[in-house]
Amino acid sequence: MVVEQVVSAADVADSQWGLWEVFAQQEPGAPHQHAGSVHAVDAEMALQNARDVYARRKEAISLWVVPTATISASTPEDVGPFFDPANDKPYRHPQFYKTPRGVKVF
Amino acid sequence: MTAGEHAVLIHLDEAQRADLFEYLLRLGDDRLVLGHRVSEWCGHAPILEEDIALSNIALDLIGQANLWLQLAGQVEAKGRDQDALAYFREAIDFRNVLLVETPNGDFGDTMVRQFFYSMQAMLVLEQLQRSAHTSLAGIAAKAYKESRYHVRHSGEWIIRLGDGTDESHQRVQRSVNDTWRFTGELFEADDVDRRLAAQGIAVDPSVVRDAWHAQMSEVLATATLTVPNAGFSRRGGRAGKHSEHLGHLLAEMQIVARSHPGATW
């Protein structure tokens, strides 16, 4: 699970430079998606490293870098209260409802 | 080959052809030799991300050399392609400036060499995009974009090393001082440059000297580094008078092609 990796990497005392998460946009209007992470001393170098590691072969038209330590993530213990309630409420899905007779199905 | 390029080639007489071949060797050899030098960092850079960055820069330079030497072979029209020019010439035939063959030294030495070179390359390429020779202009436009990134990458490192710790400041200032004597050659022009520049084909490198000094000084000031005074300048690369370092570099670079001529993979 990605969120766990983020949390553990930020928590471990890292003797290297700071860790930055990289988000890349592949085309105009598309969301920035998590591409991976890089080490860097500051934002400018993080951007350059992100460019070299994740955007050298035309994979991106825009990059964001975010200090990993500034990300708040859910913990494994949150899995139950956060996500389980969604599992027992099938009526939240459109498939739960039967199409009434008389309605033409396309 | 486009129609326009063909027309330019046809109109070159024997002397112009020789000039242009010489000029293209200078452009190509600078990049081939520096690209090989930078590639020596592969697997040895301070961190993984920088290892990838340096390999990217090396590949950019070798890619540019490929294009310049390919065009040189076409202009020479004696059946030599870019591989023949890269792998089957001797050190005395290479036309690169001495700066690019200097050994890598420490990381700061490499960044200073890259910064000094890339700044000159960027300023020359910016003008070379408007060359009357359409093939030459096209390669220059591609290389110009890459050179801007090389200037940014090496420049940002110089700022961080210069304005970093006491040790990094002292070491990178020493790199600047030691590398300085190789910068004069970047702006030396001879009759080949001047004749081709007069025809709108080439850029006389001496015209970018002031802009280079101004932009370089700005970065060094931000880095709290001192720009050395003009002094003794090493030269000779354009005439094939190289340091011993080039011979060792070529031996390593050329051994595979010479041991297995015509090999493909």
CSV table of C-alpha atoms in Angstrom, one decimal:
chain,number,residue,atom,x,y,z
A,1,MET,CA,0.0,0.0,0.0
A,2,VAL,CA,1.5,3.3,-1.1
A,3,VAL,CA,0.5,5.3,1.9
A,4,GLU,CA,2.4,3.0,4.2
A,5,GLN,CA,5.6,3.4,2.2
A,6,VAL,CA,5.3,7.1,2.5
A,7,VAL,CA,4.9,7.0,6.2
A,8,SER,CA,7.7,4.6,6.9
A,9,ALA,CA,10.2,6.4,4.6
A,10,ALA,CA,9.5,9.7,6.4
A,11,ASP,CA,9.7,8.1,9.8
A,12,VAL,CA,13.0,6.4,9.3
A,13,ALA,CA,16.0,8.5,10.3
A,14,ASP,CA,17.5,9.0,6.9
A,15,SER,CA,21.2,9.8,6.5
A,16,GLN,CA,20.6,10.9,2.9
A,17,TRP,CA,19.1,14.2,1.7
A,18,GLY,CA,15.4,14.9,2.2
A,19,LEU,CA,12.9,12.8,0.5
A,20,TRP,CA,10.4,14.3,-2.0
A,21,GLU,CA,7.3,12.8,-3.6
A,22,VAL,CA,7.0,13.3,-7.3
A,23,PHE,CA,3.7,13.8,-9.1
A,24,ALA,CA,3.7,13.9,-12.9
A,25,GLN,CA,1.0,15.1,-15.4
A,26,GLN,CA,1.1,13.2,-18.7
A,27,GLU,CA,-1.2,15.4,-20.8
A,28,PRO,CA,-3.1,18.7,-20.5
A,29,GLY,CA,-6.1,18.4,-18.2
A,30,ALA,CA,-5.0,15.0,-16.8
A,31,PRO,CA,-4.4,14.7,-13.0
A,32,HIS,CA,-1.0,14.8,-11.6
A,33,GLN,CA,-0.3,11.2,-10.5
A,34,HIS,CA,2.2,9.9,-8.1
A,35,ALA,CA,5.3,8.8,-10.0
A,36,GLY,CA,7.8,8.0,-7.2
A,37,SER,CA,10.2,9.7,-5.0
A,38,VAL,CA,13.6,11.3,-5.1
A,39,HIS,CA,16.2,12.6,-2.7
A,40,ALA,CA,17.2,16.3,-3.0
A,41,VAL,CA,18.6,19.2,-0.9
A,42,ASP,CA,15.8,21.6,-1.9
A,43,ALA,CA,12.8,22.1,-4.2
A,44,GLU,CA,14.8,23.2,-7.2
A,45,MET,CA,17.1,20.1,-7.1
A,46,ALA,CA,14.1,17.9,-6.3
A,47,LEU,CA,12.4,19.1,-9.5
A,48,GLN,CA,15.6,18.5,-11.5
A,49,ASN,CA,16.0,15.1,-10.1
A,50,ALA,CA,12.4,14.3,-10.7
A,51,ARG,CA,12.9,15.4,-14.3
A,52,ASP,CA,15.9,13.2,-14.8
A,53,VAL,CA,14.4,10.1,-13.0
A,54,TYR,CA,10.7,10.3,-14.1
A,55,ALA,CA,10.3,12.6,-17.0
A,56,ARG,CA,13.2,12.1,-19.4
A,57,ARG,CA,11.4,10.1,-22.0
A,58,LYS,CA,8.4,12.3,-22.5
A,59,GLU,CA,6.4,10.8,-19.7
A,60,ALA,CA,5.3,14.2,-18.4
A,61,ILE,CA,4.4,17.8,-19.3
A,62,SER,CA,4.3,19.0,-15.7
A,63,LEU,CA,5.9,18.0,-12.4
A,64,TRP,CA,5.1,18.6,-8.8
A,65,VAL,CA,7.5,17.8,-6.0
A,66,VAL,CA,6.3,17.7,-2.3
A,67,PRO,CA,8.4,17.1,0.8
A,68,THR,CA,7.5,13.6,1.9
A,69,ALA,CA,7.4,14.7,5.5
A,70,THR,CA,4.6,17.2,4.8
A,71,ILE,CA,2.2,14.4,3.7
A,72,SER,CA,-0.3,13.2,6.2
A,73,ALA,CA,-1.2,9.6,5.5
A,74,SER,CA,-3.7,7.1,7.0
A,75,THR,CA,-2.2,4.3,9.0
A,76,PRO,CA,-2.8,0.6,8.7
A,77,GLU,CA,-4.9,0.8,11.9
A,78,ASP,CA,-7.2,3.2,10.1
A,79,VAL,CA,-8.1,0.5,7.6
A,80,GLY,CA,-11.1,-0.8,9.6
A,81,PRO,CA,-12.8,2.4,10.6
A,82,PHE,CA,-11.9,4.3,7.4
A,83,PHE,CA,-12.7,1.8,4.7
A,84,ASP,CA,-14.8,-1.2,6.0
A,85,PRO,CA,-18.0,0.8,6.3
A,86,ALA,CA,-18.1,1.1,2.6
A,87,ASN,CA,-18.2,-2.7,2.2
A,88,ASP,CA,-21.6,-3.4,3.8
A,89,LYS,CA,-23.6,-0.7,2.1
A,90,PRO,CA,-24.4,-2.1,-1.3
A,91,TYR,CA,-27.1,0.4,-1.8
A,92,ARG,CA,-24.4,3.0,-2.5
A,93,HIS,CA,-23.8,1.3,-5.8
A,94,PRO,CA,-26.1,1.8,-8.7
A,95,GLN,CA,-26.0,-2.0,-9.4
A,96,PHE,CA,-28.0,-2.4,-6.1
A,97,TYR,CA,-31.2,-1.1,-7.8
A,98,LYS,CA,-33.3,-3.1,-10.2
A,99,THR,CA,-34.5,-1.5,-13.3
A,100,PRO,CA,-38.3,-1.0,-13.0
A,101,ARG,CA,-40.4,-2.8,-15.5
A,102,GLY,CA,-41.4,-0.5,-18.3
A,103,VAL,CA,-38.1,1.3,-18.4
A,104,LYS,CA,-36.4,0.6,-21.6
A,105,VAL,CA,-32.9,-0.7,-21.1
A,106,PHE,CA,-30.4,0.7,-23.6
B,1,MET,CA,18.3,15.5,-46.9
B,2,THR,CA,16.0,18.5,-47.6
B,3,ALA,CA,16.0,20.5,-50.8
B,4,GLY,CA,17.2,23.6,-48.9
B,5,GLU,CA,20.1,21.8,-47.4
B,6,HIS,CA,21.0,20.3,-50.7
B,7,ALA,CA,21.1,23.7,-52.3
B,8,VAL,CA,23.5,25.0,-49.6
B,9,LEU,CA,25.8,22.0,-50.1
B,10,ILE,CA,25.9,22.4,-53.8
B,11,HIS,CA,26.8,26.1,-53.5
B,12,LEU,CA,29.8,25.3,-51.3
B,13,ASP,CA,33.1,25.4,-53.2
B,14,GLU,CA,36.0,23.3,-52.3
B,15,ALA,CA,37.5,25.8,-49.8
B,16,GLN,CA,34.1,26.4,-48.1
B,17,ARG,CA,33.6,22.7,-47.8
B,18,ALA,CA,36.9,22.3,-46.0
B,19,ASP,CA,36.1,25.2,-43.7
B,20,LEU,CA,32.7,23.8,-42.8
B,21,PHE,CA,34.1,20.3,-42.2
B,22,GLU,CA,36.7,21.8,-39.8
B,23,TYR,CA,34.0,23.8,-38.0
B,24,LEU,CA,31.7,20.8,-37.7
B,25,LEU,CA,34.5,18.7,-36.2
B,26,ARG,CA,35.0,21.4,-33.6
B,27,LEU,CA,31.3,21.3,-32.6
B,28,GLY,CA,31.2,17.5,-32.7
B,29,ASP,CA,34.5,16.7,-31.0
B,30,ASP,CA,33.8,19.1,-28.0
B,31,ARG,CA,30.7,17.1,-27.3
B,32,LEU,CA,32.0,13.6,-28.0
B,33,VAL,CA,35.0,14.1,-25.7
B,34,LEU,CA,33.0,15.8,-22.9
B,35,GLY,CA,30.2,13.3,-23.3
B,36,HIS,CA,32.6,10.4,-22.8
B,37,ARG,CA,34.2,12.2,-19.8
B,38,VAL,CA,30.8,12.7,-18.1
B,39,SER,CA,29.8,9.1,-18.8
B,40,GLU,CA,32.8,8.0,-16.7
B,41,TRP,CA,30.7,9.1,-13.7
B,42,CYS,CA,28.1,6.4,-14.4
B,43,GLY,CA,27.9,4.3,-11.3
B,44,HIS,CA,30.2,6.7,-9.3
B,45,ALA,CA,28.1,9.8,-8.7
B,46,PRO,CA,27.3,10.9,-5.1
B,47,ILE,CA,23.7,9.7,-5.2
B,48,LEU,CA,21.5,7.7,-7.5
B,49,GLU,CA,19.6,10.7,-8.8
B,50,GLU,CA,22.8,12.6,-9.7
B,51,ASP,CA,24.1,9.4,-11.3
B,52,ILE,CA,21.1,9.4,-13.6
B,53,ALA,CA,21.4,13.2,-14.2
B,54,LEU,CA,25.0,12.9,-15.3
B,55,SER,CA,24.3,9.9,-17.5
B,56,ASN,CA,21.5,11.9,-19.1
B,57,ILE,CA,23.8,14.8,-19.8
B,58,ALA,CA,26.5,12.5,-21.2
B,59,LEU,CA,23.9,10.9,-23.5
B,60,ASP,CA,22.7,14.4,-24.6
B,61,LEU,CA,26.2,15.3,-25.5
B,62,ILE,CA,27.0,12.1,-27.3
B,63,GLY,CA,23.7,12.4,-29.2
B,64,GLN,CA,24.7,15.9,-30.3
B,65,ALA,CA,28.2,14.7,-31.3
B,66,ASN,CA,26.5,12.0,-33.4
B,67,LEU,CA,24.5,14.6,-35.4
B,68,TRP,CA,27.4,17.0,-35.8
B,69,LEU,CA,29.8,14.3,-37.0
B,70,GLN,CA,27.3,12.8,-39.3
B,71,LEU,CA,26.9,16.2,-41.0
B,72,ALA,CA,30.7,16.6,-41.0
B,73,GLY,CA,31.0,13.3,-42.9
B,74,GLN,CA,28.4,14.4,-45.4
B,75,VAL,CA,30.1,17.8,-46.0
B,76,GLU,CA,33.5,16.1,-46.3
B,77,ALA,CA,32.0,13.7,-48.8
B,78,LYS,CA,34.8,11.2,-48.6
B,79,GLY,CA,32.7,8.3,-47.4
B,80,ARG,CA,33.4,8.8,-43.6
B,81,ASP,CA,30.3,8.5,-41.4
B,82,GLN,CA,30.1,9.6,-37.7
B,83,ASP,CA,31.5,6.3,-36.5
B,84,ALA,CA,34.5,6.6,-38.7
B,85,LEU,CA,35.1,10.1,-37.4
B,86,ALA,CA,34.6,9.2,-33.8
B,87,TYR,CA,36.4,5.9,-33.6
B,88,PHE,CA,39.1,5.9,-36.3
B,89,ARG,CA,40.8,9.2,-35.9
B,90,GLU,CA,44.0,9.8,-33.8
B,91,ALA,CA,44.2,12.4,-31.0
B,92,ILE,CA,46.1,14.8,-33.3
B,93,ASP,CA,43.0,14.9,-35.6
B,94,PHE,CA,40.6,15.8,-32.8
B,95,ARG,CA,39.5,19.5,-32.7
B,96,ASN,CA,38.0,19.7,-29.2
B,97,VAL,CA,39.1,22.4,-26.8
B,98,LEU,CA,41.4,21.3,-23.9
B,99,LEU,CA,38.7,22.0,-21.3
B,100,VAL,CA,36.6,19.1,-22.2
B,101,GLU,CA,39.4,16.5,-22.1
B,102,THR,CA,40.5,17.4,-18.5
B,103,PRO,CA,39.9,14.6,-16.1
B,104,ASN,CA,36.8,14.6,-14.0
B,105,GLY,CA,38.4,15.4,-10.6
B,106,ASP,CA,35.9,15.6,-7.8
B,107,PHE,CA,32.2,16.3,-8.3
B,108,GLY,CA,32.8,20.1,-8.0
B,109,ASP,CA,35.5,20.0,-10.7
B,110,THR,CA,33.1,18.2,-13.0
B,111,MET,CA,30.3,20.7,-12.3
B,112,VAL,CA,32.5,23.7,-12.9
B,113,ARG,CA,33.8,22.3,-16.2
B,114,GLN,CA,30.3,21.5,-17.3
B,115,PHE,CA,29.1,25.0,-16.3
B,116,PHE,CA,31.9,26.8,-18.1
B,117,TYR,CA,31.4,24.7,-21.2
B,118,SER,CA,27.6,24.5,-21.3
B,119,MET,CA,27.3,28.3,-20.9
B,120,GLN,CA,29.5,28.8,-23.9
B,121,ALA,CA,27.7,26.1,-25.9
B,122,MET,CA,24.3,27.6,-25.0
B,123,LEU,CA,25.2,31.1,-26.1
B,124,VAL,CA,26.8,29.9,-29.4
B,125,LEU,CA,23.9,27.5,-30.2
B,126,GLU,CA,21.3,30.3,-29.5
B,127,GLN,CA,22.8,32.1,-32.5
B,128,LEU,CA,23.6,29.1,-34.5
B,129,GLN,CA,19.9,28.2,-34.7
B,130,ARG,CA,19.7,31.0,-37.3
B,131,SER,CA,22.5,29.6,-39.5
B,132,ALA,CA,22.0,29.9,-43.3
B,133,HIS,CA,22.8,26.2,-43.5
B,134,THR,CA,19.5,24.6,-42.7
B,135,SER,CA,20.8,21.2,-41.4
B,136,LEU,CA,23.2,23.1,-39.1
B,137,ALA,CA,20.4,25.3,-37.8
B,138,GLY,CA,18.2,22.3,-37.1
B,139,ILE,CA,20.8,20.5,-35.1
B,140,ALA,CA,21.6,23.7,-33.2
B,141,ALA,CA,18.0,24.2,-32.3
B,142,LYS,CA,17.8,20.7,-30.7
B,143,ALA,CA,21.1,21.0,-28.9
B,144,TYR,CA,20.2,24.5,-27.7
B,145,LYS,CA,17.3,23.2,-25.5
B,146,GLU,CA,19.6,20.5,-24.0
B,147,SER,CA,22.3,23.0,-23.3
B,148,ARG,CA,19.9,25.2,-21.4
B,149,TYR,CA,19.2,22.3,-19.0
B,150,HIS,CA,22.9,21.6,-18.7
B,151,VAL,CA,23.6,25.2,-17.7
B,152,ARG,CA,20.7,25.1,-15.2
B,153,HIS,CA,21.8,21.8,-13.6
B,154,SER,CA,25.5,22.6,-13.3
B,155,GLY,CA,24.8,26.2,-12.3
B,156,GLU,CA,22.4,25.2,-9.5
B,157,TRP,CA,25.1,22.8,-8.2
B,158,ILE,CA,27.8,25.5,-8.2
B,159,ILE,CA,25.4,27.8,-6.2
B,160,ARG,CA,24.8,25.0,-3.6
B,161,LEU,CA,28.5,24.0,-3.3
B,162,GLY,CA,29.7,27.6,-3.2
B,163,ASP,CA,27.1,28.8,-0.8
B,164,GLY,CA,27.2,25.5,1.2
B,165,THR,CA,29.6,24.5,3.9
B,166,ASP,CA,33.1,25.9,4.4
B,167,GLU,CA,34.6,22.8,2.9
B,168,SER,CA,32.4,22.8,-0.2
B,169,HIS,CA,33.0,26.5,-0.7
B,170,GLN,CA,36.7,26.1,-0.5
B,171,ARG,CA,36.8,23.1,-2.8
B,172,VAL,CA,34.6,24.5,-5.5
B,173,GLN,CA,36.5,27.8,-5.4
B,174,ARG,CA,39.6,25.8,-6.1
B,175,SER,CA,37.8,24.0,-8.9
B,176,VAL,CA,36.9,27.4,-10.4
B,177,ASN,CA,40.5,28.6,-10.1
B,178,ASP,CA,42.0,25.4,-11.5
B,179,THR,CA,39.6,25.3,-14.5
B,180,TRP,CA,39.8,28.9,-15.3
B,181,ARG,CA,42.9,28.7,-17.5
B,182,PHE,CA,41.0,26.5,-20.0
B,183,THR,CA,38.2,28.9,-20.6
B,184,GLY,CA,40.0,31.3,-22.9
B,185,GLU,CA,40.2,28.8,-25.6
B,186,LEU,CA,36.3,28.6,-25.7
B,187,PHE,CA,36.3,32.0,-27.3
B,188,GLU,CA,39.2,31.9,-29.7
B,189,ALA,CA,38.3,32.4,-33.3
B,190,ASP,CA,40.4,31.8,-36.4
B,191,ASP,CA,39.9,32.4,-40.1
B,192,VAL,CA,37.7,29.3,-40.4
B,193,ASP,CA,35.2,30.8,-37.9
B,194,ARG,CA,35.4,34.2,-39.4
B,195,ARG,CA,35.0,33.2,-43.0
B,196,LEU,CA,32.0,31.0,-42.2
B,197,ALA,CA,30.5,33.6,-39.9
B,198,ALA,CA,30.8,36.2,-42.6
B,199,GLN,CA,28.6,33.9,-44.8
B,200,GLY,CA,26.0,33.5,-42.1
B,201,ILE,CA,26.8,29.8,-41.7
B,202,ALA,CA,28.7,29.7,-38.4
B,203,VAL,CA,29.0,31.7,-35.2
B,204,ASP,CA,32.3,33.3,-34.3
B,205,PRO,CA,32.8,32.1,-30.7
B,206,SER,CA,34.5,35.3,-29.7
B,207,VAL,CA,31.3,37.2,-30.0
B,208,VAL,CA,29.7,35.4,-27.0
B,209,ARG,CA,32.7,36.0,-24.6
B,210,ASP,CA,31.1,39.1,-22.9
B,211,ALA,CA,27.7,37.5,-22.4
B,212,TRP,CA,29.4,34.4,-21.1
B,213,HIS,CA,31.4,36.4,-18.6
B,214,ALA,CA,28.4,38.3,-17.5
B,215,GLN,CA,26.1,35.3,-16.9
B,216,MET,CA,28.9,33.2,-15.4
B,217,SER,CA,29.8,36.0,-13.0
B,218,GLU,CA,26.2,36.3,-11.9
B,219,VAL,CA,26.0,32.6,-10.9
B,220,LEU,CA,29.4,32.7,-9.2
B,221,ALA,CA,28.3,35.8,-7.2
B,222,THR,CA,25.2,34.0,-6.1
B,223,ALA,CA,27.4,31.1,-5.1
B,224,THR,CA,29.6,33.6,-3.1
B,225,LEU,CA,32.5,32.6,-5.3
B,226,THR,CA,35.2,34.8,-6.7
B,227,VAL,CA,35.7,35.1,-10.5
B,228,PRO,CA,39.4,34.7,-11.2
B,229,ASN,CA,41.3,37.4,-13.0
B,230,ALA,CA,42.2,36.9,-16.6
B,231,GLY,CA,45.5,35.2,-16.7
B,232,PHE,CA,47.5,32.6,-18.6
B,233,SER,CA,45.3,30.6,-21.0
B,234,ARG,CA,45.9,27.1,-22.2
B,235,ARG,CA,45.2,26.6,-25.9
B,236,GLY,CA,46.0,24.2,-28.8
B,237,GLY,CA,43.0,21.8,-28.9
B,238,ARG,CA,41.6,23.3,-32.1
B,239,ALA,CA,44.9,22.7,-33.8
B,240,GLY,CA,45.1,19.1,-32.5
B,241,LYS,CA,47.7,19.8,-29.8
B,242,HIS,CA,46.1,18.0,-26.9
B,243,SER,CA,47.1,17.0,-23.4
B,244,GLU,CA,48.1,13.4,-22.6
B,245,HIS,CA,44.6,12.9,-21.1
B,246,LEU,CA,42.9,12.8,-24.5
B,247,GLY,CA,45.0,9.9,-25.7
B,248,HIS,CA,44.0,7.8,-22.7
B,249,LEU,CA,40.3,8.8,-23.2
B,250,LEU,CA,40.4,7.8,-26.9
B,251,ALA,CA,42.1,4.5,-26.2
B,252,GLU,CA,39.2,3.5,-23.9
B,253,MET,CA,36.5,5.0,-26.2
B,254,GLN,CA,37.8,3.6,-29.4
B,255,ILE,CA,39.0,0.1,-28.4
B,256,VAL,CA,35.8,-1.8,-29.1
B,257,ALA,CA,35.1,-0.2,-32.5
B,258,ARG,CA,38.8,-0.8,-33.5
B,259,SER,CA,38.8,-4.4,-32.2
B,260,HIS,CA,35.6,-5.3,-34.0
B,261,PRO,CA,35.3,-3.0,-37.0
B,262,GLY,CA,31.8,-2.9,-38.4
B,263,ALA,CA,30.3,-4.8,-35.5
B,264,THR,CA,26.6,-4.3,-34.7
B,265,TRP,CA,24.5,-5.1,-31.7
